[in-house]
Amino acid sequence: MFLENGFYPQNKFWKYLVGSIIIFSASLIGQIPFGIAVVAKTIMAGKPYPTTNEEVMTVFEPNMTLFLLLLSFVFGLFGIFLVVKYFHKQTFLSVTTSRPKVDWSRVLFAFFVWTIFTAGATLLAYFDSPENFTVNFKPIPFFILAIIGIVMIPIQTSTEEYVFRGYLMQGFAVLAKNRWFPLVMTSLIFGMMHIANPEVEKMGYIVLIYYIGTGFFLGIITLMDEGMELALGFHAANNLVTALLVTSDWSAFQTHSIFKDNSTPSVGFEILTPVLVIFPILLFIFSKKYQWTDWKEKLTGKIDVTVKSNQIDEINE
């Protein structure tokens, strides 16, 4: 069972707090190259150092900015690996899935399902209201974006999934000895993590409903499927396809995408549609394909804290 993977004798909740600080510090180290590059560029250009996030995002052209932003997640993922392996003395597989090995068919299924939906929804919006979009496609910048995106964005999304649906979810399970508390806490923290995103500033805190709802969706599919594979595939598709298809002046990533959304951001039912309509449909699709049962127990039940003999044997190896 996935959450039970964290119930090693040496695992106490305080170790997850310390481990989180180590992982966060690794991400901060990963931001140093961006900071150095910005300083160097402004000095060479004879310009003052940018004082706002918007100014920082325009120091370099979008592809370089995207690469430098995503570089911190490489350090963060490496930090997670070190913390899990050497601080908690667990295998990386144990915070990924309860299966004997990663089920890549699950990752790919979730990726392609959400890719098809996202691409379809974007094209539908374009043909329904073409006045809100500008064709932004430039072959060479887009090709470079595609390379950066395909390599780096899955690292970014995987880092977030390993932190929230893997590491912290098991950590909160160790603390609470149940399933609902890890689900609630990781979803709330995941949502609040996006509070600094530009779209929140433009549309207000109500947008956090979408992010928190997404956190719950990713947590639910992780608990029901006893592993992160579906969450990894969904999250990678969501960020990669969006980065390639559409950008805007108020989105978190400014990219050389195919379309640019010129509409004025507003809050309406579209904020609630994914949470109340689309995510339940996806849960139905996943549940039928993977034959999920016993929802109440898997999402809210207590956890047997008995350390299995095979875990003890693994520790002693």
PDB file of C-alpha atoms in Angstrom:
ATOM      1  CA  MET A   1       0.000   0.000   0.000  1.00  0.00           C
ATOM      2  CA  PHE A   2       1.346   3.398  -1.022  1.00  0.00           C
ATOM      3  CA  LEU A   3       1.025   5.418   2.192  1.00  0.00           C
ATOM      4  CA  GLU A   4       2.246   2.484   4.255  1.00  0.00           C
ATOM      5  CA  ASN A   5       5.527   2.690   2.328  1.00  0.00           C
ATOM      6  CA  GLY A   6       6.526   5.538   4.628  1.00  0.00           C
ATOM      7  CA  PHE A   7       6.028   3.575   7.845  1.00  0.00           C
ATOM      8  CA  TYR A   8       9.607   2.597   8.521  1.00  0.00           C
ATOM      9  CA  PRO A   9      10.781   2.429  12.149  1.00  0.00           C
ATOM     10  CA  GLN A  10      13.209   5.323  11.642  1.00  0.00           C
ATOM     11  CA  ASN A  11      10.597   7.625  10.080  1.00  0.00           C
ATOM     12  CA  LYS A  12       9.244  10.266  12.428  1.00  0.00           C
ATOM     13  CA  PHE A  13       7.320  13.326  11.337  1.00  0.00           C
ATOM     14  CA  TRP A  14      10.110  15.693  12.388  1.00  0.00           C
ATOM     15  CA  LYS A  15      12.304  14.088   9.743  1.00  0.00           C
ATOM     16  CA  TYR A  16       9.821  15.151   7.070  1.00  0.00           C
ATOM     17  CA  LEU A  17      10.015  18.733   8.331  1.00  0.00           C
ATOM     18  CA  VAL A  18      13.806  18.678   8.165  1.00  0.00           C
ATOM     19  CA  GLY A  19      13.716  16.910   4.800  1.00  0.00           C
ATOM     20  CA  SER A  20      11.349  19.553   3.414  1.00  0.00           C
ATOM     21  CA  ILE A  21      13.798  22.281   4.442  1.00  0.00           C
ATOM     22  CA  ILE A  22      16.614  20.422   2.675  1.00  0.00           C
ATOM     23  CA  ILE A  23      14.540  20.038  -0.491  1.00  0.00           C
ATOM     24  CA  PHE A  24      13.518  23.706  -0.407  1.00  0.00           C
ATOM     25  CA  SER A  25      17.154  24.718   0.074  1.00  0.00           C
ATOM     26  CA  ALA A  26      18.163  22.624  -2.935  1.00  0.00           C
ATOM     27  CA  SER A  27      15.567  24.463  -5.029  1.00  0.00           C
ATOM     28  CA  LEU A  28      16.905  27.799  -3.828  1.00  0.00           C
ATOM     29  CA  ILE A  29      20.397  26.777  -4.898  1.00  0.00           C
ATOM     30  CA  GLY A  30      18.912  25.970  -8.298  1.00  0.00           C
ATOM     31  CA  GLN A  31      17.700  29.570  -8.591  1.00  0.00           C
ATOM     32  CA  ILE A  32      21.218  30.979  -8.232  1.00  0.00           C
ATOM     33  CA  PRO A  33      22.117  30.566 -11.959  1.00  0.00           C
ATOM     34  CA  PHE A  34      19.054  32.634 -12.913  1.00  0.00           C
ATOM     35  CA  GLY A  35      20.004  35.356 -10.436  1.00  0.00           C
ATOM     36  CA  ILE A  36      23.601  35.447 -11.641  1.00  0.00           C
ATOM     37  CA  ALA A  37      22.464  35.567 -15.278  1.00  0.00           C
ATOM     38  CA  VAL A  38      20.110  38.486 -14.577  1.00  0.00           C
ATOM     39  CA  VAL A  39      22.842  40.427 -12.764  1.00  0.00           C
ATOM     40  CA  ALA A  40      25.335  39.797 -15.568  1.00  0.00           C
ATOM     41  CA  LYS A  41      22.856  40.778 -18.278  1.00  0.00           C
ATOM     42  CA  THR A  42      21.833  44.034 -16.585  1.00  0.00           C
ATOM     43  CA  ILE A  43      25.464  45.010 -15.928  1.00  0.00           C
ATOM     44  CA  MET A  44      26.433  44.312 -19.539  1.00  0.00           C
ATOM     45  CA  ALA A  45      23.430  46.278 -20.784  1.00  0.00           C
ATOM     46  CA  GLY A  46      24.117  49.135 -18.383  1.00  0.00           C
ATOM     47  CA  LYS A  47      20.605  48.913 -16.963  1.00  0.00           C
ATOM     48  CA  PRO A  48      19.397  48.960 -13.341  1.00  0.00           C
ATOM     49  CA  TYR A  49      18.623  45.627 -11.711  1.00  0.00           C
ATOM     50  CA  PRO A  50      14.906  44.733 -12.168  1.00  0.00           C
ATOM     51  CA  THR A  51      12.837  45.287  -9.039  1.00  0.00           C
ATOM     52  CA  THR A  52       9.602  43.521  -9.978  1.00  0.00           C
ATOM     53  CA  ASN A  53       8.788  39.991 -11.079  1.00  0.00           C
ATOM     54  CA  GLU A  54       7.491  41.315 -14.408  1.00  0.00           C
ATOM     55  CA  GLU A  55      10.789  43.065 -15.078  1.00  0.00           C
ATOM     56  CA  VAL A  56      12.792  39.963 -14.171  1.00  0.00           C
ATOM     57  CA  MET A  57      10.735  37.869 -16.601  1.00  0.00           C
ATOM     58  CA  THR A  58      11.633  40.181 -19.499  1.00  0.00           C
ATOM     59  CA  VAL A  59      15.405  40.351 -19.004  1.00  0.00           C
ATOM     60  CA  PHE A  60      15.876  37.399 -21.374  1.00  0.00           C
ATOM     61  CA  GLU A  61      13.835  36.137 -24.282  1.00  0.00           C
ATOM     62  CA  PRO A  62      11.102  33.649 -23.226  1.00  0.00           C
ATOM     63  CA  ASN A  63      12.947  30.421 -24.032  1.00  0.00           C
ATOM     64  CA  MET A  64      16.002  31.353 -21.985  1.00  0.00           C
ATOM     65  CA  THR A  65      13.816  32.584 -19.131  1.00  0.00           C
ATOM     66  CA  LEU A  66      11.831  29.342 -19.148  1.00  0.00           C
ATOM     67  CA  PHE A  67      14.987  27.231 -19.082  1.00  0.00           C
ATOM     68  CA  LEU A  68      16.506  29.171 -16.194  1.00  0.00           C
ATOM     69  CA  LEU A  69      13.249  29.053 -14.233  1.00  0.00           C
ATOM     70  CA  LEU A  70      12.914  25.300 -14.657  1.00  0.00           C
ATOM     71  CA  LEU A  71      16.542  24.674 -13.718  1.00  0.00           C
ATOM     72  CA  SER A  72      15.719  25.036 -10.021  1.00  0.00           C
ATOM     73  CA  PHE A  73      13.439  21.994 -10.264  1.00  0.00           C
ATOM     74  CA  VAL A  74      16.379  19.848 -11.386  1.00  0.00           C
ATOM     75  CA  PHE A  75      18.100  20.719  -8.116  1.00  0.00           C
ATOM     76  CA  GLY A  76      14.853  20.183  -6.221  1.00  0.00           C
ATOM     77  CA  LEU A  77      14.330  16.708  -7.681  1.00  0.00           C
ATOM     78  CA  PHE A  78      17.911  15.789  -6.845  1.00  0.00           C
ATOM     79  CA  GLY A  79      17.298  17.070  -3.326  1.00  0.00           C
ATOM     80  CA  ILE A  80      14.242  14.819  -2.986  1.00  0.00           C
ATOM     81  CA  PHE A  81      16.263  11.824  -4.148  1.00  0.00           C
ATOM     82  CA  LEU A  82      19.020  12.489  -1.604  1.00  0.00           C
ATOM     83  CA  VAL A  83      16.567  13.070   1.254  1.00  0.00           C
ATOM     84  CA  VAL A  84      14.574   9.912   0.525  1.00  0.00           C
ATOM     85  CA  LYS A  85      17.590   7.673  -0.031  1.00  0.00           C
ATOM     86  CA  TYR A  86      20.034   8.884   2.602  1.00  0.00           C
ATOM     87  CA  PHE A  87      17.954  10.714   5.220  1.00  0.00           C
ATOM     88  CA  HIS A  88      14.925   8.412   5.312  1.00  0.00           C
ATOM     89  CA  LYS A  89      16.805   5.399   3.951  1.00  0.00           C
ATOM     90  CA  GLN A  90      13.971   4.501   1.598  1.00  0.00           C
ATOM     91  CA  THR A  91      14.046   3.609  -2.057  1.00  0.00           C
ATOM     92  CA  PHE A  92      12.873   6.249  -4.520  1.00  0.00           C
ATOM     93  CA  LEU A  93      10.371   3.684  -5.771  1.00  0.00           C
ATOM     94  CA  SER A  94       8.718   3.632  -2.336  1.00  0.00           C
ATOM     95  CA  VAL A  95       7.635   7.279  -2.677  1.00  0.00           C
ATOM     96  CA  THR A  96       6.521   6.697  -6.264  1.00  0.00           C
ATOM     97  CA  THR A  97       4.245   3.666  -6.154  1.00  0.00           C
ATOM     98  CA  SER A  98       3.233   0.580  -4.216  1.00  0.00           C
ATOM     99  CA  ARG A  99       3.857  -1.566  -7.286  1.00  0.00           C
ATOM    100  CA  PRO A 100       7.083  -3.593  -7.752  1.00  0.00           C
ATOM    101  CA  LYS A 101       8.138  -1.090 -10.430  1.00  0.00           C
ATOM    102  CA  VAL A 102       6.825   2.108 -11.986  1.00  0.00           C
ATOM    103  CA  ASP A 103       3.883   1.394 -14.289  1.00  0.00           C
ATOM    104  CA  TRP A 104       4.753   3.613 -17.253  1.00  0.00           C
ATOM    105  CA  SER A 105       1.556   2.602 -19.071  1.00  0.00           C
ATOM    106  CA  ARG A 106      -0.374   4.452 -16.369  1.00  0.00           C
ATOM    107  CA  VAL A 107       1.828   7.537 -16.764  1.00  0.00           C
ATOM    108  CA  LEU A 108       1.319   7.527 -20.528  1.00  0.00           C
ATOM    109  CA  PHE A 109      -2.421   6.887 -20.305  1.00  0.00           C
ATOM    110  CA  ALA A 110      -3.009   9.879 -18.031  1.00  0.00           C
ATOM    111  CA  PHE A 111      -0.660  11.989 -20.159  1.00  0.00           C
ATOM    112  CA  PHE A 112      -2.449  11.264 -23.432  1.00  0.00           C
ATOM    113  CA  VAL A 113      -5.954  11.551 -21.979  1.00  0.00           C
ATOM    114  CA  TRP A 114      -5.245  15.013 -20.607  1.00  0.00           C
ATOM    115  CA  THR A 115      -3.262  16.034 -23.714  1.00  0.00           C
ATOM    116  CA  ILE A 116      -6.217  15.214 -25.961  1.00  0.00           C
ATOM    117  CA  PHE A 117      -8.624  17.074 -23.693  1.00  0.00           C
ATOM    118  CA  THR A 118      -6.410  20.162 -23.299  1.00  0.00           C
ATOM    119  CA  ALA A 119      -5.644  20.422 -27.007  1.00  0.00           C
ATOM    120  CA  GLY A 120      -9.303  19.944 -27.872  1.00  0.00           C
ATOM    121  CA  ALA A 121     -10.479  22.550 -25.362  1.00  0.00           C
ATOM    122  CA  THR A 122      -7.889  25.057 -26.617  1.00  0.00           C
ATOM    123  CA  LEU A 123      -8.874  24.583 -30.259  1.00  0.00           C
ATOM    124  CA  LEU A 124     -12.554  24.830 -29.367  1.00  0.00           C
ATOM    125  CA  ALA A 125     -11.939  28.124 -27.554  1.00  0.00           C
ATOM    126  CA  TYR A 126      -9.958  29.427 -30.531  1.00  0.00           C
ATOM    127  CA  PHE A 127     -12.621  28.605 -33.118  1.00  0.00           C
ATOM    128  CA  ASP A 128     -15.396  29.838 -30.831  1.00  0.00           C
ATOM    129  CA  SER A 129     -13.749  33.205 -30.101  1.00  0.00           C
ATOM    130  CA  PRO A 130     -10.879  33.768 -32.552  1.00  0.00           C
ATOM    131  CA  GLU A 131     -10.821  37.460 -31.683  1.00  0.00           C
ATOM    132  CA  ASN A 132      -9.389  36.545 -28.281  1.00  0.00           C
ATOM    133  CA  PHE A 133      -6.348  34.849 -29.789  1.00  0.00           C
ATOM    134  CA  THR A 134      -3.326  35.740 -31.879  1.00  0.00           C
ATOM    135  CA  VAL A 135      -1.430  33.110 -33.842  1.00  0.00           C
ATOM    136  CA  ASN A 136       1.965  33.337 -32.174  1.00  0.00           C
ATOM    137  CA  PHE A 137       3.715  30.507 -34.023  1.00  0.00           C
ATOM    138  CA  LYS A 138       7.351  31.072 -35.067  1.00  0.00           C
ATOM    139  CA  PRO A 139       9.017  27.823 -36.209  1.00  0.00           C
ATOM    140  CA  ILE A 140      12.520  28.174 -34.742  1.00  0.00           C
ATOM    141  CA  PRO A 141      11.556  29.661 -31.328  1.00  0.00           C
ATOM    142  CA  PHE A 142       8.758  27.089 -31.069  1.00  0.00           C
ATOM    143  CA  PHE A 143      11.140  24.231 -31.897  1.00  0.00           C
ATOM    144  CA  ILE A 144      13.526  25.403 -29.164  1.00  0.00           C
ATOM    145  CA  LEU A 145      10.561  25.738 -26.779  1.00  0.00           C
ATOM    146  CA  ALA A 146       9.491  22.184 -27.601  1.00  0.00           C
ATOM    147  CA  ILE A 147      12.956  20.813 -26.774  1.00  0.00           C
ATOM    148  CA  ILE A 148      13.149  22.743 -23.495  1.00  0.00           C
ATOM    149  CA  GLY A 149       9.578  21.809 -22.614  1.00  0.00           C
ATOM    150  CA  ILE A 150       9.854  18.106 -23.370  1.00  0.00           C
ATOM    151  CA  VAL A 151      13.059  17.809 -21.329  1.00  0.00           C
ATOM    152  CA  MET A 152      12.485  20.251 -18.467  1.00  0.00           C
ATOM    153  CA  ILE A 153       8.744  20.526 -17.810  1.00  0.00           C
ATOM    154  CA  PRO A 154       8.322  16.844 -16.827  1.00  0.00           C
ATOM    155  CA  ILE A 155      11.145  17.418 -14.345  1.00  0.00           C
ATOM    156  CA  GLN A 156       9.280  20.416 -12.926  1.00  0.00           C
ATOM    157  CA  THR A 157       5.967  18.595 -12.626  1.00  0.00           C
ATOM    158  CA  SER A 158       7.584  15.427 -11.298  1.00  0.00           C
ATOM    159  CA  THR A 159       9.362  17.450  -8.617  1.00  0.00           C
ATOM    160  CA  GLU A 160       6.053  18.909  -7.475  1.00  0.00           C
ATOM    161  CA  GLU A 161       4.393  15.496  -7.494  1.00  0.00           C
ATOM    162  CA  TYR A 162       7.214  13.866  -5.537  1.00  0.00           C
ATOM    163  CA  VAL A 163       7.028  16.652  -2.956  1.00  0.00           C
ATOM    164  CA  PHE A 164       3.240  16.698  -2.515  1.00  0.00           C
ATOM    165  CA  ARG A 165       1.747  13.362  -3.611  1.00  0.00           C
ATOM    166  CA  GLY A 166       4.822  11.372  -2.608  1.00  0.00           C
ATOM    167  CA  TYR A 167       7.027  12.727   0.163  1.00  0.00           C
ATOM    168  CA  LEU A 168       4.624  14.985   2.079  1.00  0.00           C
ATOM    169  CA  MET A 169       1.639  12.691   1.645  1.00  0.00           C
ATOM    170  CA  GLN A 170       3.558   9.864   3.286  1.00  0.00           C
ATOM    171  CA  GLY A 171       4.881  12.273   5.904  1.00  0.00           C
ATOM    172  CA  PHE A 172       1.429  13.484   6.925  1.00  0.00           C
ATOM    173  CA  ALA A 173       0.290   9.852   6.963  1.00  0.00           C
ATOM    174  CA  VAL A 174       3.052   9.055   9.455  1.00  0.00           C
ATOM    175  CA  LEU A 175       1.818  11.964  11.585  1.00  0.00           C
ATOM    176  CA  ALA A 176      -1.942  11.299  11.436  1.00  0.00           C
ATOM    177  CA  LYS A 177      -2.108   7.528  10.892  1.00  0.00           C
ATOM    178  CA  ASN A 178      -5.022   8.042   8.497  1.00  0.00           C
ATOM    179  CA  ARG A 179      -5.685   8.830   4.850  1.00  0.00           C
ATOM    180  CA  TRP A 180      -7.895  11.923   4.841  1.00  0.00           C
ATOM    181  CA  PHE A 181      -5.430  14.197   6.642  1.00  0.00           C
ATOM    182  CA  PRO A 182      -2.583  13.705   4.109  1.00  0.00           C
ATOM    183  CA  LEU A 183      -5.061  14.284   1.279  1.00  0.00           C
ATOM    184  CA  VAL A 184      -6.409  17.512   2.764  1.00  0.00           C
ATOM    185  CA  MET A 185      -3.076  18.946   3.875  1.00  0.00           C
ATOM    186  CA  THR A 186      -1.157  18.287   0.663  1.00  0.00           C
ATOM    187  CA  SER A 187      -4.033  19.656  -1.435  1.00  0.00           C
ATOM    188  CA  LEU A 188      -4.273  22.871   0.581  1.00  0.00           C
ATOM    189  CA  ILE A 189      -0.503  23.427   0.586  1.00  0.00           C
ATOM    190  CA  PHE A 190      -0.302  22.663  -3.139  1.00  0.00           C
ATOM    191  CA  GLY A 191      -3.030  25.200  -3.860  1.00  0.00           C
ATOM    192  CA  MET A 192      -1.550  27.900  -1.651  1.00  0.00           C
ATOM    193  CA  MET A 193       1.846  27.372  -3.262  1.00  0.00           C
ATOM    194  CA  HIS A 194       0.393  29.014  -6.388  1.00  0.00           C
ATOM    195  CA  ILE A 195      -0.705  32.160  -4.567  1.00  0.00           C
ATOM    196  CA  ALA A 196       2.141  34.172  -6.108  1.00  0.00           C
ATOM    197  CA  ASN A 197       1.178  33.229  -9.684  1.00  0.00           C
ATOM    198  CA  PRO A 198       0.370  36.223 -11.906  1.00  0.00           C
ATOM    199  CA  GLU A 199      -3.136  34.924 -12.698  1.00  0.00           C
ATOM    200  CA  VAL A 200      -4.008  35.073  -8.996  1.00  0.00           C
ATOM    201  CA  GLU A 201      -3.014  38.734  -8.931  1.00  0.00           C
ATOM    202  CA  LYS A 202      -5.096  39.417 -12.057  1.00  0.00           C
ATOM    203  CA  MET A 203      -8.241  37.471 -11.136  1.00  0.00           C
ATOM    204  CA  GLY A 204      -8.157  37.316  -7.356  1.00  0.00           C
ATOM    205  CA  TYR A 205      -7.802  34.617  -4.742  1.00  0.00           C
ATOM    206  CA  ILE A 206     -10.863  32.784  -6.018  1.00  0.00           C
ATOM    207  CA  VAL A 207      -8.534  31.224  -8.612  1.00  0.00           C
ATOM    208  CA  LEU A 208      -7.021  29.234  -5.745  1.00  0.00           C
ATOM    209  CA  ILE A 209     -10.190  27.118  -5.833  1.00  0.00           C
ATOM    210  CA  TYR A 210      -8.901  25.647  -9.081  1.00  0.00           C
ATOM    211  CA  TYR A 211      -5.421  24.977  -7.708  1.00  0.00           C
ATOM    212  CA  ILE A 212      -6.670  23.474  -4.455  1.00  0.00           C
ATOM    213  CA  GLY A 213      -9.217  21.424  -6.401  1.00  0.00           C
ATOM    214  CA  THR A 214      -6.435  20.190  -8.668  1.00  0.00           C
ATOM    215  CA  GLY A 215      -4.468  19.196  -5.579  1.00  0.00           C
ATOM    216  CA  PHE A 216      -7.430  17.169  -4.322  1.00  0.00           C
ATOM    217  CA  PHE A 217      -7.852  15.524  -7.721  1.00  0.00           C
ATOM    218  CA  LEU A 218      -4.178  14.535  -7.909  1.00  0.00           C
ATOM    219  CA  GLY A 219      -4.265  13.312  -4.313  1.00  0.00           C
ATOM    220  CA  ILE A 220      -7.394  11.247  -4.892  1.00  0.00           C
ATOM    221  CA  ILE A 221      -6.030   9.465  -7.950  1.00  0.00           C
ATOM    222  CA  THR A 222      -2.783   8.790  -6.059  1.00  0.00           C
ATOM    223  CA  LEU A 223      -4.578   7.243  -3.081  1.00  0.00           C
ATOM    224  CA  MET A 224      -7.097   5.288  -5.150  1.00  0.00           C
ATOM    225  CA  ASP A 225      -4.438   3.950  -7.509  1.00  0.00           C
ATOM    226  CA  GLU A 226      -1.872   3.303  -4.743  1.00  0.00           C
ATOM    227  CA  GLY A 227       0.822   5.197  -6.617  1.00  0.00           C
ATOM    228  CA  MET A 228       1.733   8.470  -8.320  1.00  0.00           C
ATOM    229  CA  GLU A 229       1.852   7.284 -11.921  1.00  0.00           C
ATOM    230  CA  LEU A 230      -1.455   8.831 -12.993  1.00  0.00           C
ATOM    231  CA  ALA A 231      -0.655  12.097 -11.206  1.00  0.00           C
ATOM    232  CA  LEU A 232       2.771  12.243 -12.868  1.00  0.00           C
ATOM    233  CA  GLY A 233       1.274  11.787 -16.330  1.00  0.00           C
ATOM    234  CA  PHE A 234      -1.577  14.251 -15.817  1.00  0.00           C
ATOM    235  CA  HIS A 235       0.597  17.014 -14.363  1.00  0.00           C
ATOM    236  CA  ALA A 236       3.231  16.684 -17.098  1.00  0.00           C
ATOM    237  CA  ALA A 237       0.577  16.892 -19.818  1.00  0.00           C
ATOM    238  CA  ASN A 238      -1.125  19.862 -18.189  1.00  0.00           C
ATOM    239  CA  ASN A 239       1.995  22.033 -18.020  1.00  0.00           C
ATOM    240  CA  LEU A 240       3.705  20.873 -21.206  1.00  0.00           C
ATOM    241  CA  VAL A 241       0.723  21.091 -23.543  1.00  0.00           C
ATOM    242  CA  THR A 242      -0.334  24.451 -22.106  1.00  0.00           C
ATOM    243  CA  ALA A 243       3.190  25.845 -22.548  1.00  0.00           C
ATOM    244  CA  LEU A 244       3.259  24.686 -26.173  1.00  0.00           C
ATOM    245  CA  LEU A 245      -0.262  25.721 -27.126  1.00  0.00           C
ATOM    246  CA  VAL A 246      -1.119  29.029 -25.491  1.00  0.00           C
ATOM    247  CA  THR A 247       0.494  31.833 -23.532  1.00  0.00           C
ATOM    248  CA  SER A 248      -0.686  35.200 -22.257  1.00  0.00           C
ATOM    249  CA  ASP A 249       0.714  38.302 -20.623  1.00  0.00           C
ATOM    250  CA  TRP A 250      -0.698  37.190 -17.278  1.00  0.00           C
ATOM    251  CA  SER A 251       0.192  33.486 -17.232  1.00  0.00           C
ATOM    252  CA  ALA A 252       2.923  31.954 -15.067  1.00  0.00           C
ATOM    253  CA  PHE A 253       4.957  30.865 -18.111  1.00  0.00           C
ATOM    254  CA  GLN A 254       5.624  33.261 -21.002  1.00  0.00           C
ATOM    255  CA  THR A 255       6.447  31.068 -23.993  1.00  0.00           C
ATOM    256  CA  HIS A 256       6.796  31.038 -27.772  1.00  0.00           C
ATOM    257  CA  SER A 257       3.563  29.036 -27.956  1.00  0.00           C
ATOM    258  CA  ILE A 258       1.319  28.511 -30.968  1.00  0.00           C
ATOM    259  CA  PHE A 259      -1.379  30.883 -29.677  1.00  0.00           C
ATOM    260  CA  LYS A 260      -1.414  33.959 -27.476  1.00  0.00           C
ATOM    261  CA  ASP A 261      -4.523  34.641 -25.426  1.00  0.00           C
ATOM    262  CA  ASN A 262      -5.315  38.366 -25.606  1.00  0.00           C
ATOM    263  CA  SER A 263      -8.564  38.237 -23.644  1.00  0.00           C
ATOM    264  CA  THR A 264      -8.991  40.117 -20.394  1.00  0.00           C
ATOM    265  CA  PRO A 265      -8.753  37.638 -17.516  1.00  0.00           C
ATOM    266  CA  SER A 266     -11.995  37.261 -15.622  1.00  0.00           C
ATOM    267  CA  VAL A 267     -13.494  34.945 -13.073  1.00  0.00           C
ATOM    268  CA  GLY A 268     -16.546  32.943 -14.010  1.00  0.00           C
ATOM    269  CA  PHE A 269     -17.898  29.436 -14.017  1.00  0.00           C
ATOM    270  CA  GLU A 270     -14.823  28.323 -15.967  1.00  0.00           C
ATOM    271  CA  ILE A 271     -12.895  28.361 -12.680  1.00  0.00           C
ATOM    272  CA  LEU A 272     -15.279  25.793 -11.200  1.00  0.00           C
ATOM    273  CA  THR A 273     -15.796  23.707 -14.356  1.00  0.00           C
ATOM    274  CA  PRO A 274     -12.594  21.626 -14.009  1.00  0.00           C
ATOM    275  CA  VAL A 275     -13.201  20.988 -10.314  1.00  0.00           C
ATOM    276  CA  LEU A 276     -16.927  20.231 -10.502  1.00  0.00           C
ATOM    277  CA  VAL A 277     -17.230  18.683 -13.974  1.00  0.00           C
ATOM    278  CA  ILE A 278     -13.992  17.699 -15.698  1.00  0.00           C
ATOM    279  CA  PHE A 279     -12.108  16.150 -12.793  1.00  0.00           C
ATOM    280  CA  PRO A 280     -15.077  13.966 -11.774  1.00  0.00           C
ATOM    281  CA  ILE A 281     -15.277  12.723 -15.372  1.00  0.00           C
ATOM    282  CA  LEU A 282     -11.584  11.845 -15.286  1.00  0.00           C
ATOM    283  CA  LEU A 283     -12.048  10.079 -11.950  1.00  0.00           C
ATOM    284  CA  PHE A 284     -14.818   8.015 -13.555  1.00  0.00           C
ATOM    285  CA  ILE A 285     -12.594   7.126 -16.538  1.00  0.00           C
ATOM    286  CA  PHE A 286      -9.646   6.146 -14.345  1.00  0.00           C
ATOM    287  CA  SER A 287     -11.820   4.212 -11.914  1.00  0.00           C
ATOM    288  CA  LYS A 288     -13.364   2.131 -14.684  1.00  0.00           C
ATOM    289  CA  LYS A 289     -10.063   1.442 -16.403  1.00  0.00           C
ATOM    290  CA  TYR A 290      -8.232   0.465 -13.220  1.00  0.00           C
ATOM    291  CA  GLN A 291     -11.248  -0.996 -11.383  1.00  0.00           C
ATOM    292  CA  TRP A 292     -11.029   1.118  -8.250  1.00  0.00           C
ATOM    293  CA  THR A 293     -13.159   0.015  -5.308  1.00  0.00           C
ATOM    294  CA  ASP A 294     -13.577   0.823  -1.607  1.00  0.00           C
ATOM    295  CA  TRP A 295     -13.345   4.592  -2.072  1.00  0.00           C
ATOM    296  CA  LYS A 296     -14.248   5.494   1.500  1.00  0.00           C
ATOM    297  CA  GLU A 297     -11.550   3.318   3.036  1.00  0.00           C
ATOM    298  CA  LYS A 298      -8.832   4.383   0.611  1.00  0.00           C
ATOM    299  CA  LEU A 299      -9.575   8.100   0.992  1.00  0.00           C
ATOM    300  CA  THR A 300     -10.555   8.395   4.656  1.00  0.00           C
ATOM    301  CA  GLY A 301      -9.653   5.150   6.432  1.00  0.00           C
ATOM    302  CA  LYS A 302      -7.110   4.580   9.159  1.00  0.00           C
ATOM    303  CA  ILE A 303      -3.676   3.177   8.404  1.00  0.00           C
ATOM    304  CA  ASP A 304      -2.286  -0.007   9.893  1.00  0.00           C
ATOM    305  CA  VAL A 305       0.945   1.235  11.455  1.00  0.00           C
ATOM    306  CA  THR A 306       2.371  -2.263  11.913  1.00  0.00           C
ATOM    307  CA  VAL A 307       5.802  -2.400  10.325  1.00  0.00           C
ATOM    308  CA  LYS A 308       5.880  -5.323   7.947  1.00  0.00           C
ATOM    309  CA  SER A 309       8.702  -7.785   8.252  1.00  0.00           C
ATOM    310  CA  ASN A 310       9.793  -7.181   4.702  1.00  0.00           C
ATOM    311  CA  GLN A 311      10.319  -3.494   5.511  1.00  0.00           C
ATOM    312  CA  ILE A 312      12.518  -4.391   8.462  1.00  0.00           C
ATOM    313  CA  ASP A 313      14.472  -6.812   6.296  1.00  0.00           C
ATOM    314  CA  GLU A 314      14.984  -4.057   3.708  1.00  0.00           C
ATOM    315  CA  ILE A 315      16.294  -1.670   6.362  1.00  0.00           C
ATOM    316  CA  ASN A 316      18.764  -4.257   7.635  1.00  0.00           C
ATOM    317  CA  GLU A 317      20.116  -5.054   4.189  1.00  0.00           C
TER     318      GLU A 317
END
